[in-house]
mmCIF file of C-alpha atoms and ligand atoms in Angstrom:
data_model
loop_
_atom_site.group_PDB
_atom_site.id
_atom_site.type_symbol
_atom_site.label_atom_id
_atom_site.label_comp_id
_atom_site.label_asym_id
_atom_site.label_seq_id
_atom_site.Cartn_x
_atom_site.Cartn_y
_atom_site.Cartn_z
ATOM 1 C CA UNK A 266 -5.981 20.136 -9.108
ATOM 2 C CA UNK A 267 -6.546 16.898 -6.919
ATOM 3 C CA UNK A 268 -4.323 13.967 -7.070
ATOM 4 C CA UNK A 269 -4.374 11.499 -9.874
ATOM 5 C CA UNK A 270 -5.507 7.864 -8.892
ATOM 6 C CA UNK A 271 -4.968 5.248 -10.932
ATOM 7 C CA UNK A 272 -5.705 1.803 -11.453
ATOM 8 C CA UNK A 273 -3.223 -1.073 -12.936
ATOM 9 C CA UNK A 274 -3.185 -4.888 -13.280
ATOM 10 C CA UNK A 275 0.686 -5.998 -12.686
ATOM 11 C CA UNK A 276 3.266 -6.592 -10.393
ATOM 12 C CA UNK A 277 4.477 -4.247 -8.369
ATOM 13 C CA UNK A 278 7.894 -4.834 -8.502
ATOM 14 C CA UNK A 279 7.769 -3.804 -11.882
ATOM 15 C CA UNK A 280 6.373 -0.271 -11.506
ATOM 16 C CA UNK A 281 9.327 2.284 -12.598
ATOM 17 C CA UNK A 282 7.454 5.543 -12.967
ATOM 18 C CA UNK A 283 6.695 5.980 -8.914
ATOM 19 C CA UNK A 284 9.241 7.083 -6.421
ATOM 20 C CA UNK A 285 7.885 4.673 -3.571
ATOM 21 C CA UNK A 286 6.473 1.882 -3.712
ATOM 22 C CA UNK A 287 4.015 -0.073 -0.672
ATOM 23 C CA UNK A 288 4.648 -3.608 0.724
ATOM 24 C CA UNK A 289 2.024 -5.287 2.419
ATOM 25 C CA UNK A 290 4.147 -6.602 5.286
ATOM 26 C CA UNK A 291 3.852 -8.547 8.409
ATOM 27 C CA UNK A 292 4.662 -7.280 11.969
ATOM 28 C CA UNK A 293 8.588 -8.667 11.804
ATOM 29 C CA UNK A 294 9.150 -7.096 8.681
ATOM 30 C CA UNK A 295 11.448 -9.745 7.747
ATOM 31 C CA UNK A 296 9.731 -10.774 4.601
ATOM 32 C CA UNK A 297 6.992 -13.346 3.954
ATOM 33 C CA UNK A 298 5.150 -14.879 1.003
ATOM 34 C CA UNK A 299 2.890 -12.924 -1.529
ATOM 35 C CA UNK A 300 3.706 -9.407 -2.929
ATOM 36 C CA UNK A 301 6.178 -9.140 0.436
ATOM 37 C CA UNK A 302 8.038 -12.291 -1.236
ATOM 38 C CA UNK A 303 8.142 -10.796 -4.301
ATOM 39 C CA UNK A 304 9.362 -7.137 -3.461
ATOM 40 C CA UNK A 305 12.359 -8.413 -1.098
ATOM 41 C CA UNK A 306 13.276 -11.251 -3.731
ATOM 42 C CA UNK A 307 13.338 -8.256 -6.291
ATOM 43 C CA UNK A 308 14.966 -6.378 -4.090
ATOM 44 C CA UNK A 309 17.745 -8.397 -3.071
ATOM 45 C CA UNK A 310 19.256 -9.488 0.135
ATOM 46 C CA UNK A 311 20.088 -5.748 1.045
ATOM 47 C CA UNK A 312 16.712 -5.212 2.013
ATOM 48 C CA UNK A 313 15.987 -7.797 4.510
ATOM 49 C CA UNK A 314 19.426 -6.373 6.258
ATOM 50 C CA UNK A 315 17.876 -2.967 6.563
ATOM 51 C CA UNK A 316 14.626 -4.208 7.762
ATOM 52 C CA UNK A 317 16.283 -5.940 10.141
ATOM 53 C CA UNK A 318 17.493 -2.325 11.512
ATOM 54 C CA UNK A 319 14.103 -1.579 12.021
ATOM 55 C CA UNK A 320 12.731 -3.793 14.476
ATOM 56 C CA UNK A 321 9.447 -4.527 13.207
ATOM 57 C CA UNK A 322 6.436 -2.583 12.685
ATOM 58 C CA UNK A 323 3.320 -2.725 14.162
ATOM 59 C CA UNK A 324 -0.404 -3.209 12.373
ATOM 60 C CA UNK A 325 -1.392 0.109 10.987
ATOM 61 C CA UNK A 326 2.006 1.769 10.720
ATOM 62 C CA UNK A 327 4.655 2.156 8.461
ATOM 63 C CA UNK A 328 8.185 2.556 8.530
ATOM 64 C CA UNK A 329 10.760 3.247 4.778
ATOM 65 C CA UNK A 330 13.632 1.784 3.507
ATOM 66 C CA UNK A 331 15.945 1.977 0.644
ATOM 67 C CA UNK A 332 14.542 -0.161 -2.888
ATOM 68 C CA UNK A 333 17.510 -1.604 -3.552
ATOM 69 C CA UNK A 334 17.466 -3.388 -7.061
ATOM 70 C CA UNK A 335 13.781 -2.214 -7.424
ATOM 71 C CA UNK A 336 13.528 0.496 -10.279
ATOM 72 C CA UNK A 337 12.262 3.017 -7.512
ATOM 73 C CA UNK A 338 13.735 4.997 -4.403
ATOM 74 C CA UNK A 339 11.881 3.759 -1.884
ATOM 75 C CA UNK A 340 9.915 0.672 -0.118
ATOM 76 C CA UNK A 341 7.586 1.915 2.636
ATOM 77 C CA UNK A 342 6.512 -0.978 4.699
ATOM 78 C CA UNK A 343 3.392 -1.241 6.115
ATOM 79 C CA UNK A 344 1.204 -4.158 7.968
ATOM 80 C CA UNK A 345 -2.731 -4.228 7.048
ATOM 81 C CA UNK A 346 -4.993 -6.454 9.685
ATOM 82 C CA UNK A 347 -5.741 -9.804 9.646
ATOM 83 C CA UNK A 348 -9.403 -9.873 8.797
ATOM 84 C CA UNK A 349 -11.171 -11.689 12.042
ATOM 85 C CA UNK A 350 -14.678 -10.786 10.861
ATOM 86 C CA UNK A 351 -14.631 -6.931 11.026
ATOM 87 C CA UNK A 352 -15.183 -6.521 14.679
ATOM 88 C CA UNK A 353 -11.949 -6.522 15.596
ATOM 89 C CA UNK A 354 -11.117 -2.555 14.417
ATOM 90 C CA UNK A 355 -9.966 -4.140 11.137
ATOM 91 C CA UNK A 356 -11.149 -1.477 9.246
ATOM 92 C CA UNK A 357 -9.827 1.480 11.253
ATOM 93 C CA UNK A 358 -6.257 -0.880 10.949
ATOM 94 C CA UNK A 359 -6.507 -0.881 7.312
ATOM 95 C CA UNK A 360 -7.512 2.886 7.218
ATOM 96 C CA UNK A 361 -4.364 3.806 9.241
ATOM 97 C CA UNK A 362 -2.049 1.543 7.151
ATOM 98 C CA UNK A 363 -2.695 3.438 3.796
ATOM 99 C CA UNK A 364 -3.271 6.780 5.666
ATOM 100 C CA UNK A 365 0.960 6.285 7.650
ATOM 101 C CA UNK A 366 2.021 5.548 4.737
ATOM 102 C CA UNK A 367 1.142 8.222 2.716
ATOM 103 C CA UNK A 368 2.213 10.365 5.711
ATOM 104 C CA UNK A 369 5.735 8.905 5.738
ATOM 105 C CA UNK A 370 5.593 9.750 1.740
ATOM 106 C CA UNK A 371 4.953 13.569 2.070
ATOM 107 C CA UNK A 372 7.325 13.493 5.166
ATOM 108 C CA UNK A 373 9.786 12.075 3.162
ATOM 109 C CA UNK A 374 9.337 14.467 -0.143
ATOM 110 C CA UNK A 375 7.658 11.814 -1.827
ATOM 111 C CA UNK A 376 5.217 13.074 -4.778
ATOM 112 C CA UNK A 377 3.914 9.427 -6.086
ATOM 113 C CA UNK A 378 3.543 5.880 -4.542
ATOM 114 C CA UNK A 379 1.961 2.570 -5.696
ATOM 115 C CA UNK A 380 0.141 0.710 -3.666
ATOM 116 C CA UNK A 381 -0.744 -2.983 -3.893
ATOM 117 C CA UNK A 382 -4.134 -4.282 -2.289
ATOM 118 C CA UNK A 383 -3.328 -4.237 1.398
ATOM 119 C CA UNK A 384 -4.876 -7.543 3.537
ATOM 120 C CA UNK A 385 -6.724 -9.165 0.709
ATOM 121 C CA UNK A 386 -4.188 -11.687 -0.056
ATOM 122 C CA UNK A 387 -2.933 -13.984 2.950
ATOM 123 C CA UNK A 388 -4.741 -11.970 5.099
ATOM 124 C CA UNK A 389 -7.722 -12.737 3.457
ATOM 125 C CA UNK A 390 -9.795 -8.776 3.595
ATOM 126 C CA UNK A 391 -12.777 -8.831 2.009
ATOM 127 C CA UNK A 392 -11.441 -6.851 -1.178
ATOM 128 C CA UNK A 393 -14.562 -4.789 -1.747
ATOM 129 C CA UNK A 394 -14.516 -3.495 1.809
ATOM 130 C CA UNK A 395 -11.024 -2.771 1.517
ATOM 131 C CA UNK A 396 -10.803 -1.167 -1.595
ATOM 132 C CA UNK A 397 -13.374 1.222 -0.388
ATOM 133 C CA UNK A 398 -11.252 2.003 2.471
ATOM 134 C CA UNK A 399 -8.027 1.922 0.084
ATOM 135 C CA UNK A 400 -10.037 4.921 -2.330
ATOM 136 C CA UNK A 401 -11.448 6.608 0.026
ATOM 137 C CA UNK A 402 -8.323 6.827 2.237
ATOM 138 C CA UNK A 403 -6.069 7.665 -0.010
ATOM 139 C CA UNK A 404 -8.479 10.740 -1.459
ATOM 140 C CA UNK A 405 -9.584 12.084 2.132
ATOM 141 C CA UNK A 406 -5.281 12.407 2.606
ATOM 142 C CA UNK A 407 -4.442 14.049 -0.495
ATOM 143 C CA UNK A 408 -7.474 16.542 0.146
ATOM 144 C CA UNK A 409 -5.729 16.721 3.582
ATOM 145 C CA UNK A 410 -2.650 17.681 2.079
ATOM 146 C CA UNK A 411 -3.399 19.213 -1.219
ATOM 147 C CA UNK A 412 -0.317 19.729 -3.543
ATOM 148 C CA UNK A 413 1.977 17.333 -1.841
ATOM 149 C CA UNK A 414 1.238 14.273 -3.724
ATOM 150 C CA UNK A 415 1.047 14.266 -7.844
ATOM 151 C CA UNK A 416 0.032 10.290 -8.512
ATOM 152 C CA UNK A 417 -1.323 7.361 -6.249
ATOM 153 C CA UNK A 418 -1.162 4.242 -8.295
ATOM 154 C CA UNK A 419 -3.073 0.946 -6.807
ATOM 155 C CA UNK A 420 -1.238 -2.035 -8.658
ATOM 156 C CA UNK A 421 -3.578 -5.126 -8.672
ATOM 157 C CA UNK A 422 -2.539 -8.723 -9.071
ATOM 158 C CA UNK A 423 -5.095 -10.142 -10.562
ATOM 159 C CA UNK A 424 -8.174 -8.851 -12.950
ATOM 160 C CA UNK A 425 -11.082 -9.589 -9.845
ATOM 161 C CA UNK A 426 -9.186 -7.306 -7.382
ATOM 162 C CA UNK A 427 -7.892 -4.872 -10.785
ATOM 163 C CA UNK A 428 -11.889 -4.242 -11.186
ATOM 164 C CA UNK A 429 -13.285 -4.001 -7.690
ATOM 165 C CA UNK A 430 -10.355 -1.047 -7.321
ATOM 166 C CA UNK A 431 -11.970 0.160 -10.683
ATOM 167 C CA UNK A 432 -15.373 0.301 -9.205
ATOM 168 C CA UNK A 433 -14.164 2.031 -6.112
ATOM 169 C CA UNK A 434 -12.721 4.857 -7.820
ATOM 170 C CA UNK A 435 -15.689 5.250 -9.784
ATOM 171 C CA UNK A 436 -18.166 5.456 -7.164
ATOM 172 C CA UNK A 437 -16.107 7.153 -5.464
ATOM 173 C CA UNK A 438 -16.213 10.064 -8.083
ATOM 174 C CA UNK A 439 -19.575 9.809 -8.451
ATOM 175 C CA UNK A 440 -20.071 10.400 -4.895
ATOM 176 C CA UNK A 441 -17.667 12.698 -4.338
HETATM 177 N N1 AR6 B 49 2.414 -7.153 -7.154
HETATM 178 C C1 AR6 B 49 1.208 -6.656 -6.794
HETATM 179 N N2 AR6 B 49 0.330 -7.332 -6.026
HETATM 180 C C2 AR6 B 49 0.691 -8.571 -5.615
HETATM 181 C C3 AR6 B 49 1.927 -9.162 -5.938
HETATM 182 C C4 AR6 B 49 2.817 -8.396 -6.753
HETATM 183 N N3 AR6 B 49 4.018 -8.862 -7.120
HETATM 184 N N4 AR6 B 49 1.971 -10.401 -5.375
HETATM 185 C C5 AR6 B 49 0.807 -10.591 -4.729
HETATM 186 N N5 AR6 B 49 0.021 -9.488 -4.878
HETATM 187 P P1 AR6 B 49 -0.623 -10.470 0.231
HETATM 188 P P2 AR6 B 49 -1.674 -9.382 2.773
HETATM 189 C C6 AR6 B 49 -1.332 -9.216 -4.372
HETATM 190 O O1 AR6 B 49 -0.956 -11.858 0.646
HETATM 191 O O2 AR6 B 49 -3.014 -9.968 2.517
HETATM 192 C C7 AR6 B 49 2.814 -11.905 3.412
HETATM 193 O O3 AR6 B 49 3.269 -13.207 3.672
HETATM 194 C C8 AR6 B 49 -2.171 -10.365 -3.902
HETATM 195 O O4 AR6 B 49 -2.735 -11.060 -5.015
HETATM 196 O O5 AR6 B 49 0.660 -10.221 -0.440
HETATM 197 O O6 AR6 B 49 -1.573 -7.968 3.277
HETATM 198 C C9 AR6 B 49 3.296 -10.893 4.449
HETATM 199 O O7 AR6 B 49 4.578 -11.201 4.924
HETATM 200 C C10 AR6 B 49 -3.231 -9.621 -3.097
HETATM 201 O O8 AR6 B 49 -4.214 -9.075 -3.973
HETATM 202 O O9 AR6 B 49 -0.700 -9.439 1.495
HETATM 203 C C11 AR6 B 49 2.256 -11.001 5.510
HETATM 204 O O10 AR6 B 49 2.519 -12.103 6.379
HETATM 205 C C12 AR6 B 49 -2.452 -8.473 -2.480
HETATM 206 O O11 AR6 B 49 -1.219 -8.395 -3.222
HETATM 207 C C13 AR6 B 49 0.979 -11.290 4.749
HETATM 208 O O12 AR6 B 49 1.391 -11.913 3.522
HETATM 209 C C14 AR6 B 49 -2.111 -8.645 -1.015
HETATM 210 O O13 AR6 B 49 -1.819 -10.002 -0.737
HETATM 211 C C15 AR6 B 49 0.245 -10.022 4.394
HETATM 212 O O14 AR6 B 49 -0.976 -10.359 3.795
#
């Protein structure tokens, strides 16, 4: 049995049926404005102390943390690139950002994660390129690891970035 990836409009702060959920952070890890603003404001202050613990984090890697007043266990934090044009190993960034954090999941016994659409907000990814790399990432790990993760949610924003995802799993199917 392979891993079951899914695809959801909403806010991630609401998702209660995943034991981790992703944030899309910046290199302090001290919050910031789009989903990051919304999971440490749902959160509460608590978080922002234990980030503070952690001494930033830098592109491509992730480090965990309690979820405080979020209605799951964990927050893994992890920083996407800044797109510069895609010569600038953006891609190979973003790769390594879903691919750590998946990593720290299993590490950490955890069987299913959401993730929101990492760099295509603020950071301003071109969202079909990265939800190619999101899919395609998240499928070449759980192949990887077979058996350690049950469910990889992406949780989209908006309905633009909810059906490029949708695409991406399709074709991704299609072409194994
Ligand atoms: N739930 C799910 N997705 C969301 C939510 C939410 N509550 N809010 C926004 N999004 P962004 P980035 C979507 O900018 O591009 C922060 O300031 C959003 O519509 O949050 O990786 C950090 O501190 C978009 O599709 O993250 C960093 O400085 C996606 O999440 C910087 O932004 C990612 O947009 C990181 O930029």
């Amino acid at each position: 049995m392979g891993v079951d990836i899914q695809t959801i409009q909403g806010d991630i702060t609401k998702v209660n049926d995943v034991e981790a959920i992703v944030n899309a952070a910046n290199n302090s890890l001290l919050g910031g404005g789009g989903v990051d603003g919304a999971i440490h404001r749902a959160a509460g202050p608590e978080l922002l102390k234990e980030c503070r613990t952690l001494h930033g984090c830098e592109t491509g890697e992730a480090k965990i943390t309690g979820a405080y007043h979020l209605p799951c266990k964990y927050v893994i934090h992890t920083v996407g690139p800044i797109w510069r044009g895609g010569a600038y190993g953006e891609p190979e960034l973003l790769k390594n950002a879903y691919w750590n954090s998946l990593q720290l999941a299993i590490d950490n016994g955890i069987r299913s994660i959401a993730f929101p659409s990492i760099s295509t907000g603020v950071y301003s990814y071109p969202v079909e390129q990265a939800a190619a790399i999101a899919v395609k990432t998240v499928k070449e790990f759980c192949v990887a690891h077979a058996g350690r993760i049950d469910t990889v949610s992406f949780v989209l924003f908006d309905r633009n970035t909810l059906h490029v995802y949708e695409h991406a799993v399709s074709e991704l199917q299609r072409n194994g």
